[in-house]
Coordinates of C-alpha atoms in Angstrom, one line a residue:
Chain L
M16 CA -63.0 18.6 -22.6
R17 CA -63.1 22.2 -23.4
T18 CA -61.3 23.7 -26.5
V19 CA -58.7 26.3 -25.7
V20 CA -57.8 29.2 -28.0
V21 CA -55.1 31.9 -28.0
T22 CA -56.6 35.4 -28.2
G23 CA -53.7 37.6 -27.6
V24 CA -49.9 37.6 -27.6
G25 CA -47.1 39.9 -26.6
A26 CA -43.3 39.7 -26.8
V27 CA -40.1 41.4 -25.8
T28 CA -37.2 39.9 -27.8
P29 CA -33.8 40.8 -29.1
L30 CA -35.6 41.6 -32.4
G31 CA -37.5 44.4 -30.7
I32 CA -40.5 45.2 -28.5
G33 CA -43.7 43.5 -29.7
A34 CA -44.7 40.2 -31.3
D35 CA -45.0 41.9 -34.7
Q36 CA -41.3 42.8 -34.5
L37 CA -40.3 39.2 -33.7
H38 CA -42.2 37.8 -36.7
A39 CA -41.4 40.5 -39.2
G40 CA -37.7 40.5 -38.2
W41 CA -37.3 36.8 -38.3
V42 CA -39.1 36.3 -41.6
A43 CA -37.0 39.2 -43.1
G44 CA -33.9 37.3 -42.1
K45 CA -32.8 39.7 -39.4
C46 CA -30.4 38.3 -36.8
A47 CA -30.3 40.1 -33.5
I48 CA -27.1 38.6 -32.3
V49 CA -24.3 41.1 -31.5
G50 CA -20.9 40.2 -30.0
G51 CA -22.0 36.6 -29.4
Q52 CA -25.1 37.6 -27.4
A53 CA -28.7 38.5 -28.1
P54 CA -29.7 41.3 -25.7
C55 CA -33.0 43.2 -25.8
S56 CA -31.2 46.4 -26.7
D57 CA -34.4 48.3 -27.5
F58 CA -35.8 47.6 -24.0
D59 CA -35.9 50.5 -21.6
P60 CA -38.2 49.8 -18.6
A61 CA -38.7 53.5 -18.1
D62 CA -40.7 53.5 -21.4
F63 CA -43.3 51.2 -19.9
L64 CA -43.1 51.1 -16.1
T65 CA -43.1 53.5 -13.3
I66 CA -40.0 53.9 -11.1
K67 CA -41.7 51.9 -8.4
E68 CA -42.7 49.1 -10.8
S69 CA -39.2 48.9 -12.2
R70 CA -37.6 48.8 -8.8
R71 CA -39.9 46.0 -7.7
A72 CA -39.1 43.8 -10.6
D73 CA -35.9 42.0 -11.8
R74 CA -35.4 42.3 -15.6
F75 CA -37.0 38.9 -16.2
T76 CA -40.2 40.2 -14.5
Q77 CA -40.0 43.5 -16.4
F78 CA -40.0 41.6 -19.7
A79 CA -43.1 39.6 -18.5
M80 CA -44.9 42.8 -17.5
V81 CA -44.3 44.6 -20.8
A82 CA -45.1 41.5 -22.9
G83 CA -48.2 41.0 -20.7
D84 CA -49.5 44.5 -21.3
E85 CA -49.2 43.9 -25.0
A86 CA -50.9 40.5 -24.8
L87 CA -53.8 41.9 -22.8
T88 CA -54.3 44.7 -25.3
D89 CA -54.0 42.3 -28.2
A90 CA -56.7 40.1 -26.6
G91 CA -59.0 43.1 -26.2
W92 CA -58.7 42.8 -22.4
E93 CA -59.2 46.5 -21.9
P94 CA -59.2 48.4 -19.7
R95 CA -56.7 46.2 -17.9
A96 CA -58.4 46.7 -14.5
D97 CA -61.6 45.1 -15.9
L98 CA -61.0 41.4 -16.8
P99 CA -63.5 39.9 -19.1
Y100 CA -64.0 37.0 -16.6
P101 CA -64.5 36.8 -12.9
A102 CA -61.0 37.3 -11.4
E103 CA -61.3 34.0 -9.6
R104 CA -61.7 32.2 -13.0
V105 CA -58.5 33.7 -14.4
G106 CA -55.0 32.1 -13.8
C107 CA -51.4 33.1 -14.5
V108 CA -48.7 30.5 -15.2
L109 CA -45.3 31.6 -16.4
G110 CA -42.0 29.8 -17.1
T111 CA -38.5 30.8 -16.3
G112 CA -35.2 28.8 -16.4
I113 CA -33.4 30.7 -13.6
G114 CA -35.5 33.6 -12.4
G115 CA -33.9 36.9 -11.1
I116 CA -30.3 35.9 -11.5
D117 CA -29.1 39.5 -11.9
T118 CA -30.7 40.4 -8.6
F119 CA -29.1 37.4 -7.0
E120 CA -25.7 38.3 -8.3
R121 CA -26.0 41.9 -7.1
G122 CA -27.1 40.7 -3.7
K123 CA -24.3 38.3 -3.4
D124 CA -21.7 41.0 -4.4
L125 CA -23.1 43.2 -1.6
L126 CA -22.9 40.3 0.8
Y127 CA -19.3 39.6 0.1
E128 CA -18.1 43.2 -0.4
R129 CA -20.1 45.0 2.4
G130 CA -21.5 42.3 4.7
P131 CA -24.8 40.7 5.5
D132 CA -26.4 43.9 6.8
K133 CA -26.0 45.5 3.4
V134 CA -28.0 42.9 1.5
P135 CA -31.1 44.7 0.2
P136 CA -34.5 43.5 1.4
L137 CA -35.7 43.2 -2.1
V138 CA -33.3 40.5 -3.1
I139 CA -35.6 37.5 -2.4
P140 CA -38.9 39.0 -3.7
L141 CA -37.1 40.0 -6.9
M142 CA -35.0 36.9 -7.5
M143 CA -37.6 34.2 -6.7
P144 CA -38.6 32.4 -9.9
N145 CA -42.3 33.0 -9.2
A146 CA -41.7 36.8 -9.1
A147 CA -42.9 37.3 -12.7
S148 CA -46.2 35.3 -12.2
A149 CA -46.8 37.1 -8.9
A150 CA -46.2 40.5 -10.6
L151 CA -48.6 39.7 -13.4
A152 CA -51.3 38.4 -11.1
I153 CA -51.0 41.6 -9.0
R154 CA -50.8 43.9 -12.0
Y155 CA -53.9 42.4 -13.7
G156 CA -55.9 41.4 -10.6
V157 CA -55.8 37.7 -11.4
R158 CA -57.3 35.7 -8.4
G159 CA -57.3 32.2 -9.8
Q160 CA -54.2 29.9 -9.7
S161 CA -50.9 31.6 -10.3
F162 CA -47.5 30.1 -10.2
S163 CA -44.2 29.6 -12.1
V164 CA -42.8 26.6 -13.8
A165 CA -39.1 25.9 -13.8
S166 CA -37.9 23.3 -16.3
A167 CA -34.9 25.1 -17.8
C168 CA -35.3 25.6 -21.5
A169 CA -38.7 23.8 -21.6
A170 CA -40.3 26.1 -19.0
G171 CA -42.2 28.4 -21.4
T172 CA -43.7 25.4 -23.2
H173 CA -44.5 23.6 -19.9
A174 CA -46.2 26.8 -18.7
I175 CA -48.5 27.0 -21.8
G176 CA -49.2 23.3 -21.5
S177 CA -50.2 23.7 -17.8
A178 CA -52.4 26.7 -18.7
L179 CA -54.0 24.6 -21.4
R180 CA -54.8 21.8 -19.0
M181 CA -56.1 24.3 -16.4
I182 CA -58.7 25.6 -18.8
E183 CA -59.5 22.1 -20.3
V184 CA -60.5 20.7 -17.0
G185 CA -62.4 23.8 -16.0
D186 CA -60.1 25.1 -13.2
A187 CA -60.0 28.4 -15.1
D188 CA -61.7 30.1 -17.9
A189 CA -58.7 32.0 -19.1
V190 CA -55.0 32.0 -18.2
I191 CA -52.2 34.5 -18.8
T192 CA -49.2 32.3 -19.7
G193 CA -45.8 32.3 -21.3
G194 CA -42.3 32.8 -19.9
S195 CA -39.4 35.2 -19.4
E196 CA -35.7 35.2 -18.8
A197 CA -32.9 37.7 -18.3
A198 CA -29.7 35.8 -17.7
L199 CA -27.2 37.8 -19.7
T200 CA -25.3 38.2 -16.4
P201 CA -21.6 37.6 -15.6
L202 CA -22.4 34.5 -13.5
A203 CA -24.8 32.9 -16.0
C204 CA -22.6 33.6 -19.0
A205 CA -19.5 32.2 -17.2
A206 CA -21.4 29.1 -16.0
F207 CA -22.9 28.3 -19.4
G208 CA -19.4 28.9 -20.8
S209 CA -17.8 26.4 -18.3
L210 CA -20.4 23.9 -19.4
D211 CA -19.2 24.3 -23.0
A212 CA -22.8 25.0 -23.9
L213 CA -22.1 28.5 -25.5
S214 CA -21.0 29.0 -29.0
A215 CA -17.3 29.8 -29.1
S216 CA -17.7 31.5 -32.5
G217 CA -20.5 33.7 -31.2
R218 CA -22.8 32.5 -34.0
S219 CA -26.1 30.7 -33.6
L220 CA -26.1 28.1 -36.4
P221 CA -28.9 25.5 -35.7
F222 CA -28.7 22.3 -37.7
D223 CA -25.6 23.5 -39.6
A224 CA -22.4 21.3 -39.5
R225 CA -20.5 24.3 -38.1
R226 CA -22.7 24.8 -35.1
D227 CA -20.7 25.0 -31.9
G228 CA -23.2 25.9 -29.1
F229 CA -26.0 28.3 -28.3
V230 CA -25.9 32.0 -28.2
L231 CA -27.6 33.3 -25.0
G232 CA -30.5 35.7 -25.5
E233 CA -33.1 37.3 -23.2
G234 CA -36.7 38.3 -23.4
G235 CA -40.3 37.3 -22.7
G236 CA -43.4 36.1 -24.4
I237 CA -47.0 36.2 -23.0
L238 CA -50.1 34.5 -24.5
I239 CA -53.7 34.8 -23.4
L240 CA -55.4 31.4 -23.4
E241 CA -59.2 31.3 -23.1
D242 CA -62.0 28.7 -23.3
A243 CA -63.1 28.8 -26.9
E244 CA -66.8 29.0 -26.2
L245 CA -66.4 31.8 -23.7
A246 CA -64.0 33.6 -26.0
A247 CA -66.6 33.4 -28.8
K248 CA -69.3 34.6 -26.5
R249 CA -67.4 37.8 -25.7
G250 CA -66.7 38.3 -29.4
A251 CA -62.9 37.8 -29.1
R252 CA -60.7 37.6 -32.2
V253 CA -59.0 34.1 -32.1
L254 CA -55.4 33.8 -33.3
A255 CA -54.9 30.0 -32.8
V256 CA -56.3 26.9 -31.3
V257 CA -54.0 25.0 -28.8
R258 CA -54.7 21.6 -30.3
G259 CA -52.4 19.5 -28.1
Y260 CA -49.6 19.2 -25.7
G261 CA -47.2 16.5 -24.8
A262 CA -44.5 16.3 -22.1
T263 CA -42.1 13.6 -21.2
S264 CA -38.8 13.1 -19.4
D265 CA -35.6 11.4 -20.6
A266 CA -34.6 10.0 -17.1
F267 CA -31.1 10.0 -18.6
H268 CA -28.7 12.9 -17.8
L269 CA -28.6 16.3 -16.1
T270 CA -27.6 18.1 -19.3
A271 CA -27.3 15.7 -22.2
P272 CA -30.4 14.5 -24.1
D273 CA -31.3 10.9 -24.3
S274 CA -28.8 9.5 -26.9
D275 CA -31.4 8.1 -29.3
G276 CA -34.0 10.9 -28.9
T277 CA -36.6 8.6 -27.3
G278 CA -37.7 11.2 -24.7
A279 CA -38.1 14.0 -27.3
M280 CA -39.8 11.6 -29.8
R281 CA -42.3 10.6 -27.1
S282 CA -43.2 14.2 -26.4
I283 CA -43.8 14.8 -30.1
E284 CA -46.0 11.7 -30.3
A285 CA -47.8 12.7 -27.2
A286 CA -48.6 16.1 -28.5
L287 CA -49.9 14.6 -31.8
A288 CA -52.0 12.0 -29.9
N289 CA -53.4 14.7 -27.7
A290 CA -54.4 16.7 -30.8
K291 CA -55.8 13.5 -32.4
L292 CA -53.6 14.3 -35.4
T293 CA -50.9 12.4 -37.4
P294 CA -47.6 13.7 -38.8
K295 CA -49.3 14.3 -42.2
D296 CA -51.4 16.9 -40.6
I297 CA -48.4 19.0 -39.5
S298 CA -47.3 21.8 -41.9
Y299 CA -44.4 23.2 -39.9
I300 CA -42.2 22.4 -36.9
N301 CA -40.6 25.2 -34.8
A302 CA -37.6 23.2 -33.6
H303 CA -35.9 23.6 -30.2
G304 CA -32.8 23.9 -32.5
T305 CA -30.3 25.4 -29.9
A306 CA -27.3 25.0 -32.2
T307 CA -25.5 22.8 -29.7
P308 CA -23.9 19.8 -31.5
L309 CA -26.0 17.4 -29.4
N310 CA -29.4 18.9 -29.3
D311 CA -29.8 19.4 -33.0
R312 CA -28.6 15.9 -33.9
I313 CA -30.9 14.3 -31.3
E314 CA -33.8 16.5 -32.2
T315 CA -33.4 15.5 -35.9
I316 CA -33.5 11.9 -34.9
A317 CA -36.5 12.4 -32.7
I318 CA -38.5 14.1 -35.5
K319 CA -37.6 11.4 -37.9
R320 CA -38.6 8.7 -35.5
A321 CA -41.9 10.4 -34.7
F322 CA -42.7 11.5 -38.2
G323 CA -41.3 8.6 -40.3
D324 CA -41.1 9.6 -44.0
H325 CA -43.2 12.6 -43.5
A326 CA -40.3 14.2 -41.7
Y327 CA -38.7 15.0 -45.0
Q328 CA -41.8 16.8 -46.2
T329 CA -42.1 19.0 -43.1
P330 CA -40.2 22.3 -42.9
V331 CA -38.3 22.6 -39.6
S332 CA -36.7 25.9 -38.5
S333 CA -35.2 27.4 -35.4
T334 CA -36.1 30.8 -34.1
K335 CA -32.8 30.7 -32.2
S336 CA -31.0 31.4 -35.4
A337 CA -32.4 34.9 -35.2
I338 CA -32.6 35.7 -31.4
G339 CA -30.4 33.1 -29.7
H340 CA -31.6 31.0 -26.8
L341 CA -34.0 32.6 -24.4
L342 CA -33.9 29.6 -22.0
G343 CA -37.2 29.6 -20.0
A344 CA -38.7 32.2 -22.3
A345 CA -37.8 30.3 -25.5
G346 CA -40.9 28.1 -25.5
A347 CA -43.2 31.0 -25.1
V348 CA -41.6 33.2 -27.6
E349 CA -41.4 30.3 -30.1
A350 CA -45.0 29.4 -29.6
I351 CA -45.8 33.0 -30.6
A352 CA -43.5 32.8 -33.5
T353 CA -45.2 29.6 -34.6
I354 CA -48.6 31.1 -34.4
Y355 CA -47.5 34.0 -36.6
A356 CA -45.9 31.7 -39.1
L357 CA -49.0 29.5 -39.3
R358 CA -51.3 32.5 -39.6
G359 CA -49.0 34.1 -42.2
R360 CA -48.7 30.8 -44.1
V361 CA -44.9 31.2 -44.0
A362 CA -42.1 29.0 -43.0
P363 CA -39.5 31.3 -41.3
P364 CA -35.9 30.5 -42.0
T365 CA -33.1 28.9 -40.2
L366 CA -30.7 31.8 -40.6
G367 CA -27.0 31.1 -41.3
W368 CA -27.7 27.5 -42.4
E369 CA -25.2 26.6 -45.1
Q370 CA -23.5 23.3 -44.4
A371 CA -25.4 20.0 -44.0
D372 CA -24.1 17.7 -41.2
E373 CA -24.0 14.0 -41.6
G374 CA -27.4 12.4 -41.0
M375 CA -29.0 15.7 -40.6
D376 CA -31.0 15.9 -43.8
L377 CA -34.4 17.5 -42.9
D378 CA -35.8 20.6 -44.6
Y379 CA -34.4 23.2 -42.2
V380 CA -35.7 26.1 -44.3
P381 CA -32.2 27.5 -44.9
L382 CA -31.6 31.3 -45.0
K383 CA -34.9 32.5 -46.6
A384 CA -38.5 32.3 -45.5
R385 CA -40.8 30.6 -47.9
P386 CA -44.6 30.1 -48.3
L387 CA -46.1 27.2 -46.2
A388 CA -47.9 24.5 -48.1
T389 CA -51.3 24.1 -46.4
N390 CA -53.6 22.0 -48.6
G391 CA -56.3 24.6 -48.2
K392 CA -56.8 23.8 -44.5
P393 CA -55.8 26.0 -41.6
P394 CA -52.2 25.0 -41.0
V395 CA -51.1 23.1 -37.9
G396 CA -47.6 23.3 -36.4
L397 CA -45.5 21.9 -33.5
S398 CA -43.3 23.9 -31.2
N399 CA -40.6 21.8 -29.5
S400 CA -38.8 22.6 -26.3
F401 CA -36.2 20.4 -24.5
G402 CA -34.6 21.4 -21.3
F403 CA -31.5 20.6 -19.2
G404 CA -32.6 17.8 -16.9
G405 CA -34.3 15.9 -19.8
H406 CA -37.6 17.8 -19.7
N407 CA -39.3 17.6 -23.1
A408 CA -42.4 19.6 -24.0
V409 CA -44.2 20.0 -27.3
L410 CA -47.2 22.2 -28.3
C411 CA -49.5 21.6 -31.2
L412 CA -51.0 24.8 -32.5
E413 CA -53.5 25.5 -35.3
A414 CA -53.8 28.8 -37.0
V415 CA -57.3 30.4 -37.2
Chain N
M1132 CA -18.1 56.5 9.2
S1133 CA -21.6 57.7 10.0
T1134 CA -23.0 61.2 9.1
A1135 CA -23.7 63.5 12.0
V1136 CA -27.4 63.2 13.0
T1137 CA -29.1 66.5 12.5
T1138 CA -32.7 67.0 11.6
E1139 CA -31.7 68.5 8.3
A1140 CA -29.3 65.7 7.4
V1141 CA -31.9 63.0 8.3
E1142 CA -34.6 64.8 6.4
K1143 CA -32.5 64.9 3.3
V1144 CA -31.5 61.3 3.5
V1145 CA -35.1 60.2 4.1
T1146 CA -36.5 62.5 1.3
D1147 CA -33.9 61.3 -1.2
A1148 CA -34.6 57.7 -0.3
I1149 CA -38.4 58.0 -0.8
A1150 CA -37.9 59.8 -4.1
Q1151 CA -35.6 57.0 -5.1
F1152 CA -38.4 54.5 -4.2
G1153 CA -40.6 56.2 -6.9
A1154 CA -42.5 59.0 -5.0
D1155 CA -42.9 62.4 -6.6
P1156 CA -40.2 64.6 -4.9
A1157 CA -42.7 67.6 -5.0
E1158 CA -45.1 65.7 -2.8
I1159 CA -42.6 64.7 -0.1
T1160 CA -43.0 66.9 3.0
T1161 CA -42.6 66.1 6.7
E1162 CA -46.3 65.9 7.0
S1163 CA -46.9 63.5 4.1
T1164 CA -47.8 60.0 5.2
F1165 CA -46.1 57.0 3.8
E1166 CA -49.5 55.8 2.6
Q1167 CA -50.0 59.0 0.5
L1168 CA -46.5 58.5 -0.9
D1169 CA -47.2 54.8 -1.7
V1170 CA -44.3 53.8 0.6
D1171 CA -45.0 50.2 1.8
S1172 CA -43.4 47.7 4.1
L1173 CA -40.7 46.7 1.6
D1174 CA -39.7 50.4 1.1
L1175 CA -39.6 50.9 4.9
A1176 CA -37.2 47.9 5.2
E1177 CA -35.0 49.5 2.6
L1178 CA -35.3 52.9 4.3
A1179 CA -34.2 51.4 7.7
Q1180 CA -31.2 49.9 6.0
I1181 CA -30.3 53.3 4.4
I1182 CA -30.6 55.1 7.7
E1183 CA -28.5 52.5 9.5
D1184 CA -25.9 52.8 6.8
E1185 CA -25.9 56.6 6.9
F1186 CA -26.3 57.4 10.6
G1187 CA -25.5 54.2 12.4
V1188 CA -29.0 54.2 13.9
E1189 CA -30.7 50.8 13.9
L1190 CA -34.5 50.7 13.4
K1191 CA -36.2 47.5 14.3
G1192 CA -39.4 46.2 12.6
D1193 CA -41.5 47.3 15.6
D1194 CA -40.1 50.9 15.3
V1195 CA -40.8 51.0 11.6
A1196 CA -44.4 49.8 12.1
K1197 CA -45.1 52.8 14.4
I1198 CA -44.0 55.5 12.0
K1199 CA -46.7 56.9 9.7
T1200 CA -45.2 60.1 8.3
V1201 CA -41.9 61.3 6.9
G1202 CA -41.6 63.6 10.0
D1203 CA -42.2 60.6 12.3
A1204 CA -39.3 58.8 10.7
V1205 CA -36.9 61.8 10.9
E1206 CA -37.9 62.4 14.6
M1207 CA -37.3 58.8 15.5
V1208 CA -33.9 58.7 14.0
V1209 CA -32.8 62.0 15.6
S1210 CA -34.1 60.9 19.0
R1211 CA -32.4 57.5 18.8
A1212 CA -29.1 59.2 18.0
S1213 CA -29.1 61.7 20.8

């Protein structure tokens, strides 16, 4: 089986444009939540895309394009028109929870207000969940496998896991992967609100006793995965090794997690087994940590069951305390945040954490970042993602 | 209510639409081809909808496939209306 490495990353998040902004902002304790939402306020497509490119892309695809350009540059895949591998050996797998819901809502408004003849022809090509993977494949001339993964809030992690497998078995030499989401729309906000999933207080307080739901964010994260030998041959700088991946299903409920955390626990165990590692090898866990009452309790149980006593020695923090919940982009953005944390030997904080909840007694890295204990070895971390529908996916990443 | 179909009125609507699609307004003339302006089948589907909205002239897929230049489009709309 081939070893797979990450050679480039790019991100558009509520903390700003660029993966550096995400890491620097989070570690510094910046919270990008305003008025109960976490929008990418700095993002103006006109700064990066032509009029034609913008018009042909829903906001979730625009995020993927801009993060993709950054990731390719970061990986040294330049000029963009000249891929470092035969185009047929490069793939593109992206995750999204919903796809182009803004396009969908505008199209539906026109249908109801002005009739079927007034629905723009671009509605379907922009709203389809695979629009972002198609746009990137076209933009970069990728001719291997390209498709999108839909597994709600686990989609970004599933996409990276699928990309990993694609390279491991030799179906591709490199894959552009990650996820994007732009669901700060009236319908999505109202619908998540009806589900009682959103924070009524407008604060994202993962693992805190006062947590009352997630804060909806938006953005995108793209990673370049390559076969390690081929990456070395082309002299690529390597950011991280994708050591393992585990994915399971709860087979329990459409929105609620398995009540004893078994599904989530099995995905953590599967990622560790795939990496041939034990909990003692893990220096940091980037939690799913949505700040919903149920997720954070069940995730804590799952980590304890998978890690045993070592759970108490492992820092666990949630990126969502800084940028809210990016749904199908969350796993991708959080994998990037994990790589930065491991490389920087730092445990980023769970912002806002002040009050312990009963039975939730892990080290959630409250309020302030702190150095990561590493025992002199390159640190290894996990990034957890759990989606509506009972989809669980966990990545095991090692800093280089 | 539809706008009166004159060559000038149609030219303006077509030119504005193509500029909105992302073409450089300075390069849009009646002689310029859609290929030169990077106007593709999706743009033409939108253009047909705009024309129908504005002038009440319906362009079918076959009609759209025949037109190659901005002038062709204007001419087809004007001839259909008369």
